[in-house]
Amino acid sequence: LPVQSAITQPRPGAAVPAGELTVKGYAWSGGGREVVRVDVSLDGGRSWQAARLKSEQPVVPGRAWAWVLWELEAPVK
């Protein structure tokens, strides 16, 4: 399966003030494959930014977790 992702913060329809915005979510993949990158667009797909993956799962050599939390901090107008 291709990587799927969900945004958990901010909530849909939330008003966000100008300045620094923190966007959080999670991503998962199928077949036990590791998620290695999440790109986020804040302008309808015109540009993309790489989110920081937050690996809170234990590291097991030779084994990948199928989901990962991610976070992006970006300026908004």
Short mmCIF file of N, CA, C and O in Angstrom, two decimals:
data_model
loop_
_atom_site.label_atom_id
_atom_site.label_comp_id
_atom_site.label_asym_id
_atom_site.label_seq_id
_atom_site.Cartn_x
_atom_site.Cartn_y
_atom_site.Cartn_z
N LEU A 1 0.83 -1.19 0.00
CA LEU A 1 0.00 0.00 0.00
C LEU A 1 0.87 1.24 0.00
O LEU A 1 1.92 1.27 0.63
N PRO A 2 0.42 2.32 -0.66
CA PRO A 2 1.15 3.58 -0.53
C PRO A 2 0.97 4.14 0.88
O PRO A 2 0.02 3.80 1.58
N VAL A 3 1.89 4.98 1.28
CA VAL A 3 1.81 5.60 2.60
C VAL A 3 0.55 6.44 2.69
O VAL A 3 0.22 7.18 1.78
N GLN A 4 -0.17 6.30 3.78
CA GLN A 4 -1.36 7.09 4.08
C GLN A 4 -1.04 7.95 5.30
O GLN A 4 -0.21 7.56 6.13
N SER A 5 -1.71 9.08 5.44
CA SER A 5 -1.42 9.97 6.55
C SER A 5 -2.69 10.68 7.02
O SER A 5 -3.62 10.86 6.23
N ALA A 6 -2.69 11.07 8.27
CA ALA A 6 -3.80 11.84 8.83
C ALA A 6 -3.24 13.00 9.64
O ALA A 6 -2.23 12.85 10.33
N ILE A 7 -3.89 14.14 9.53
CA ILE A 7 -3.53 15.31 10.34
C ILE A 7 -4.40 15.30 11.58
O ILE A 7 -5.62 15.20 11.49
N THR A 8 -3.76 15.42 12.75
CA THR A 8 -4.50 15.44 14.01
C THR A 8 -4.52 16.81 14.67
O THR A 8 -5.33 17.06 15.55
N GLN A 9 -3.64 17.69 14.24
CA GLN A 9 -3.59 19.04 14.78
C GLN A 9 -3.07 19.98 13.71
O GLN A 9 -2.06 19.65 13.09
N PRO A 10 -3.69 21.10 13.42
CA PRO A 10 -4.93 21.60 14.02
C PRO A 10 -6.13 20.81 13.49
O PRO A 10 -6.07 20.14 12.46
N ARG A 11 -7.22 20.92 14.19
CA ARG A 11 -8.44 20.22 13.82
C ARG A 11 -9.05 20.83 12.56
O ARG A 11 -8.82 22.01 12.27
N PRO A 12 -9.80 20.06 11.79
CA PRO A 12 -10.43 20.61 10.58
C PRO A 12 -11.28 21.85 10.88
O PRO A 12 -12.04 21.86 11.84
N GLY A 13 -11.11 22.88 10.08
CA GLY A 13 -11.89 24.10 10.23
C GLY A 13 -11.41 25.04 11.33
O GLY A 13 -12.01 26.09 11.54
N ALA A 14 -10.33 24.66 12.03
CA ALA A 14 -9.83 25.50 13.12
C ALA A 14 -9.22 26.79 12.55
O ALA A 14 -8.54 26.77 11.53
N ALA A 15 -9.47 27.88 13.22
CA ALA A 15 -8.84 29.16 12.86
C ALA A 15 -7.45 29.17 13.48
O ALA A 15 -7.29 28.86 14.65
N VAL A 16 -6.46 29.48 12.68
CA VAL A 16 -5.09 29.52 13.20
C VAL A 16 -4.55 30.93 13.06
O VAL A 16 -4.74 31.58 12.04
N PRO A 17 -3.90 31.43 14.09
CA PRO A 17 -3.35 32.78 14.03
C PRO A 17 -2.11 32.84 13.15
O PRO A 17 -1.45 31.81 12.92
N ALA A 18 -1.81 34.02 12.64
CA ALA A 18 -0.59 34.21 11.87
C ALA A 18 0.61 33.95 12.76
O ALA A 18 0.56 34.17 13.96
N GLY A 19 1.67 33.47 12.16
CA GLY A 19 2.88 33.16 12.92
C GLY A 19 3.29 31.72 12.70
O GLY A 19 3.07 31.15 11.65
N GLU A 20 3.87 31.14 13.72
CA GLU A 20 4.35 29.76 13.63
C GLU A 20 3.21 28.78 13.90
O GLU A 20 2.51 28.90 14.90
N LEU A 21 3.02 27.83 13.01
CA LEU A 21 1.97 26.83 13.14
C LEU A 21 2.61 25.45 13.30
O LEU A 21 3.53 25.11 12.57
N THR A 22 2.13 24.68 14.26
CA THR A 22 2.58 23.30 14.42
C THR A 22 1.49 22.38 13.89
O THR A 22 0.35 22.44 14.33
N VAL A 23 1.85 21.58 12.91
CA VAL A 23 0.94 20.60 12.33
C VAL A 23 1.44 19.23 12.76
O VAL A 23 2.63 18.93 12.64
N LYS A 24 0.53 18.40 13.29
CA LYS A 24 0.90 17.06 13.76
C LYS A 24 0.01 16.02 13.13
O LYS A 24 -1.12 16.31 12.73
N GLY A 25 0.51 14.80 13.06
CA GLY A 25 -0.29 13.71 12.51
C GLY A 25 0.41 12.39 12.64
O GLY A 25 1.41 12.25 13.35
N TYR A 26 -0.13 11.41 11.92
CA TYR A 26 0.50 10.09 11.88
C TYR A 26 0.41 9.56 10.47
O TYR A 26 -0.42 9.99 9.67
N ALA A 27 1.32 8.66 10.15
CA ALA A 27 1.35 8.05 8.83
C ALA A 27 1.56 6.55 9.00
O ALA A 27 2.18 6.11 9.96
N TRP A 28 1.03 5.79 8.05
CA TRP A 28 1.21 4.34 8.11
C TRP A 28 1.38 3.80 6.70
O TRP A 28 1.02 4.44 5.72
N SER A 29 1.95 2.61 6.64
CA SER A 29 2.15 1.95 5.35
C SER A 29 1.75 0.49 5.50
O SER A 29 1.58 -0.01 6.60
N GLY A 30 1.61 -0.18 4.40
CA GLY A 30 1.20 -1.57 4.44
C GLY A 30 2.38 -2.51 4.28
O GLY A 30 3.50 -2.10 3.96
N GLY A 31 2.14 -3.75 4.52
CA GLY A 31 3.16 -4.78 4.30
C GLY A 31 4.33 -4.71 5.25
O GLY A 31 5.38 -5.26 4.96
N GLY A 32 4.18 -4.04 6.39
CA GLY A 32 5.27 -3.95 7.36
C GLY A 32 6.42 -3.07 6.90
O GLY A 32 7.50 -3.13 7.46
N ARG A 33 6.17 -2.26 5.88
CA ARG A 33 7.23 -1.38 5.40
C ARG A 33 7.30 -0.12 6.26
O ARG A 33 6.29 0.41 6.69
N GLU A 34 8.50 0.36 6.44
CA GLU A 34 8.75 1.53 7.27
C GLU A 34 8.37 2.82 6.55
O GLU A 34 8.58 2.96 5.35
N VAL A 35 7.78 3.76 7.28
CA VAL A 35 7.53 5.11 6.75
C VAL A 35 8.84 5.88 6.92
O VAL A 35 9.34 6.02 8.03
N VAL A 36 9.40 6.38 5.84
CA VAL A 36 10.69 7.07 5.91
C VAL A 36 10.57 8.56 5.66
O VAL A 36 11.52 9.30 5.90
N ARG A 37 9.40 9.02 5.17
CA ARG A 37 9.25 10.44 4.87
C ARG A 37 7.78 10.80 4.79
O ARG A 37 6.97 10.03 4.29
N VAL A 38 7.44 12.00 5.29
CA VAL A 38 6.10 12.55 5.17
C VAL A 38 6.25 13.98 4.68
O VAL A 38 6.97 14.78 5.28
N ASP A 39 5.59 14.30 3.57
CA ASP A 39 5.60 15.66 3.03
C ASP A 39 4.24 16.29 3.28
O ASP A 39 3.21 15.64 3.12
N VAL A 40 4.24 17.58 3.65
CA VAL A 40 3.02 18.29 4.00
C VAL A 40 2.92 19.55 3.14
O VAL A 40 3.91 20.26 2.96
N SER A 41 1.73 19.82 2.61
CA SER A 41 1.49 21.04 1.86
C SER A 41 0.51 21.90 2.64
O SER A 41 -0.54 21.42 3.07
N LEU A 42 0.84 23.16 2.79
CA LEU A 42 -0.05 24.11 3.47
C LEU A 42 -0.69 25.08 2.49
O LEU A 42 -1.38 26.00 2.90
N ASP A 43 -0.45 24.87 1.19
CA ASP A 43 -0.99 25.78 0.19
C ASP A 43 -1.69 25.04 -0.95
O ASP A 43 -1.62 25.45 -2.10
N GLY A 44 -2.38 23.97 -0.62
CA GLY A 44 -3.15 23.25 -1.63
C GLY A 44 -2.33 22.47 -2.63
O GLY A 44 -2.80 22.19 -3.72
N GLY A 45 -1.11 22.11 -2.28
CA GLY A 45 -0.28 21.29 -3.16
C GLY A 45 0.70 22.04 -4.04
O GLY A 45 1.41 21.43 -4.82
N ARG A 46 0.76 23.37 -3.92
CA ARG A 46 1.72 24.13 -4.74
C ARG A 46 3.15 23.93 -4.28
O ARG A 46 4.07 23.94 -5.08
N SER A 47 3.35 23.78 -2.96
CA SER A 47 4.69 23.51 -2.42
C SER A 47 4.55 22.51 -1.28
O SER A 47 3.46 22.35 -0.70
N TRP A 48 5.65 21.84 -1.00
CA TRP A 48 5.65 20.78 0.02
C TRP A 48 6.83 20.95 0.95
O TRP A 48 7.88 21.43 0.55
N GLN A 49 6.64 20.55 2.21
CA GLN A 49 7.70 20.60 3.21
C GLN A 49 7.79 19.24 3.88
O GLN A 49 6.78 18.59 4.13
N ALA A 50 9.01 18.82 4.17
CA ALA A 50 9.21 17.53 4.84
C ALA A 50 8.96 17.68 6.34
O ALA A 50 9.51 18.58 6.98
N ALA A 51 8.11 16.84 6.87
CA ALA A 51 7.82 16.83 8.30
C ALA A 51 8.92 16.06 9.03
O ALA A 51 9.63 15.24 8.44
N ARG A 52 9.05 16.32 10.32
CA ARG A 52 10.00 15.60 11.16
C ARG A 52 9.29 14.36 11.70
O ARG A 52 8.22 14.45 12.30
N LEU A 53 9.89 13.19 11.48
CA LEU A 53 9.32 11.96 12.00
C LEU A 53 9.71 11.82 13.46
O LEU A 53 10.85 12.06 13.84
N LYS A 54 8.74 11.46 14.28
CA LYS A 54 8.97 11.30 15.72
C LYS A 54 8.93 9.81 16.03
O LYS A 54 7.87 9.24 16.20
N SER A 55 10.09 9.22 16.10
CA SER A 55 10.18 7.78 16.32
C SER A 55 10.15 7.48 17.82
O SER A 55 11.16 7.54 18.50
N GLU A 56 8.97 7.16 18.31
CA GLU A 56 8.83 6.81 19.72
C GLU A 56 8.74 5.30 19.90
O GLU A 56 8.67 4.80 21.00
N GLN A 57 8.73 4.58 18.80
CA GLN A 57 8.68 3.13 18.88
C GLN A 57 10.09 2.61 19.15
O GLN A 57 11.08 3.21 18.74
N PRO A 58 10.20 1.48 19.84
CA PRO A 58 11.53 0.92 20.10
C PRO A 58 12.19 0.46 18.80
O PRO A 58 11.52 0.04 17.86
N VAL A 59 13.51 0.61 18.73
CA VAL A 59 14.25 0.18 17.56
C VAL A 59 14.54 -1.31 17.69
O VAL A 59 15.11 -1.76 18.68
N VAL A 60 14.11 -2.07 16.70
CA VAL A 60 14.35 -3.51 16.67
C VAL A 60 15.09 -3.80 15.37
O VAL A 60 14.54 -3.59 14.29
N PRO A 61 16.35 -4.24 15.45
CA PRO A 61 17.11 -4.49 14.22
C PRO A 61 16.38 -5.45 13.28
O PRO A 61 15.83 -6.46 13.70
N GLY A 62 16.33 -5.08 11.99
CA GLY A 62 15.70 -5.90 10.98
C GLY A 62 14.18 -5.87 10.98
O GLY A 62 13.54 -6.63 10.27
N ARG A 63 13.59 -4.98 11.77
CA ARG A 63 12.13 -4.92 11.85
C ARG A 63 11.68 -3.46 11.77
O ARG A 63 12.23 -2.60 12.43
N ALA A 64 10.67 -3.18 10.98
CA ALA A 64 10.16 -1.82 10.82
C ALA A 64 8.75 -1.74 11.37
O ALA A 64 7.97 -2.68 11.27
N TRP A 65 8.42 -0.61 11.95
CA TRP A 65 7.06 -0.36 12.41
C TRP A 65 6.26 0.21 11.25
O TRP A 65 6.77 0.97 10.44
N ALA A 66 5.01 -0.14 11.15
CA ALA A 66 4.19 0.27 10.01
C ALA A 66 3.59 1.65 10.19
O ALA A 66 2.94 2.15 9.29
N TRP A 67 3.78 2.31 11.35
CA TRP A 67 3.22 3.64 11.54
C TRP A 67 4.24 4.52 12.26
O TRP A 67 5.15 4.02 12.92
N VAL A 68 4.06 5.84 12.13
CA VAL A 68 4.97 6.79 12.76
C VAL A 68 4.23 8.11 12.99
O VAL A 68 3.35 8.48 12.22
N LEU A 69 4.55 8.79 14.07
CA LEU A 69 4.04 10.13 14.31
C LEU A 69 4.93 11.12 13.59
O LEU A 69 6.13 10.89 13.42
N TRP A 70 4.35 12.25 13.16
CA TRP A 70 5.13 13.28 12.49
C TRP A 70 4.71 14.66 12.96
O TRP A 70 3.62 14.82 13.52
N GLU A 71 5.57 15.65 12.71
CA GLU A 71 5.32 17.02 13.15
C GLU A 71 6.00 17.98 12.20
O GLU A 71 7.10 17.71 11.72
N LEU A 72 5.34 19.09 11.92
CA LEU A 72 5.90 20.13 11.06
C LEU A 72 5.63 21.48 11.71
O LEU A 72 4.50 21.76 12.10
N GLU A 73 6.67 22.30 11.81
CA GLU A 73 6.50 23.68 12.27
C GLU A 73 6.77 24.57 11.07
O GLU A 73 7.80 24.46 10.42
N ALA A 74 5.79 25.43 10.76
CA ALA A 74 5.91 26.28 9.56
C ALA A 74 5.27 27.63 9.82
O ALA A 74 4.29 27.74 10.56
N PRO A 75 5.81 28.68 9.19
CA PRO A 75 5.20 30.00 9.29
C PRO A 75 3.94 30.07 8.45
O PRO A 75 3.87 29.47 7.38
N VAL A 76 2.93 30.77 8.96
CA VAL A 76 1.70 31.00 8.19
C VAL A 76 1.38 32.49 8.22
O VAL A 76 1.68 33.18 9.18
N LYS A 77 0.78 32.95 7.15
CA LYS A 77 0.41 34.37 7.06
C LYS A 77 -0.93 34.62 7.70
O LYS A 77 -1.80 33.80 7.73
#
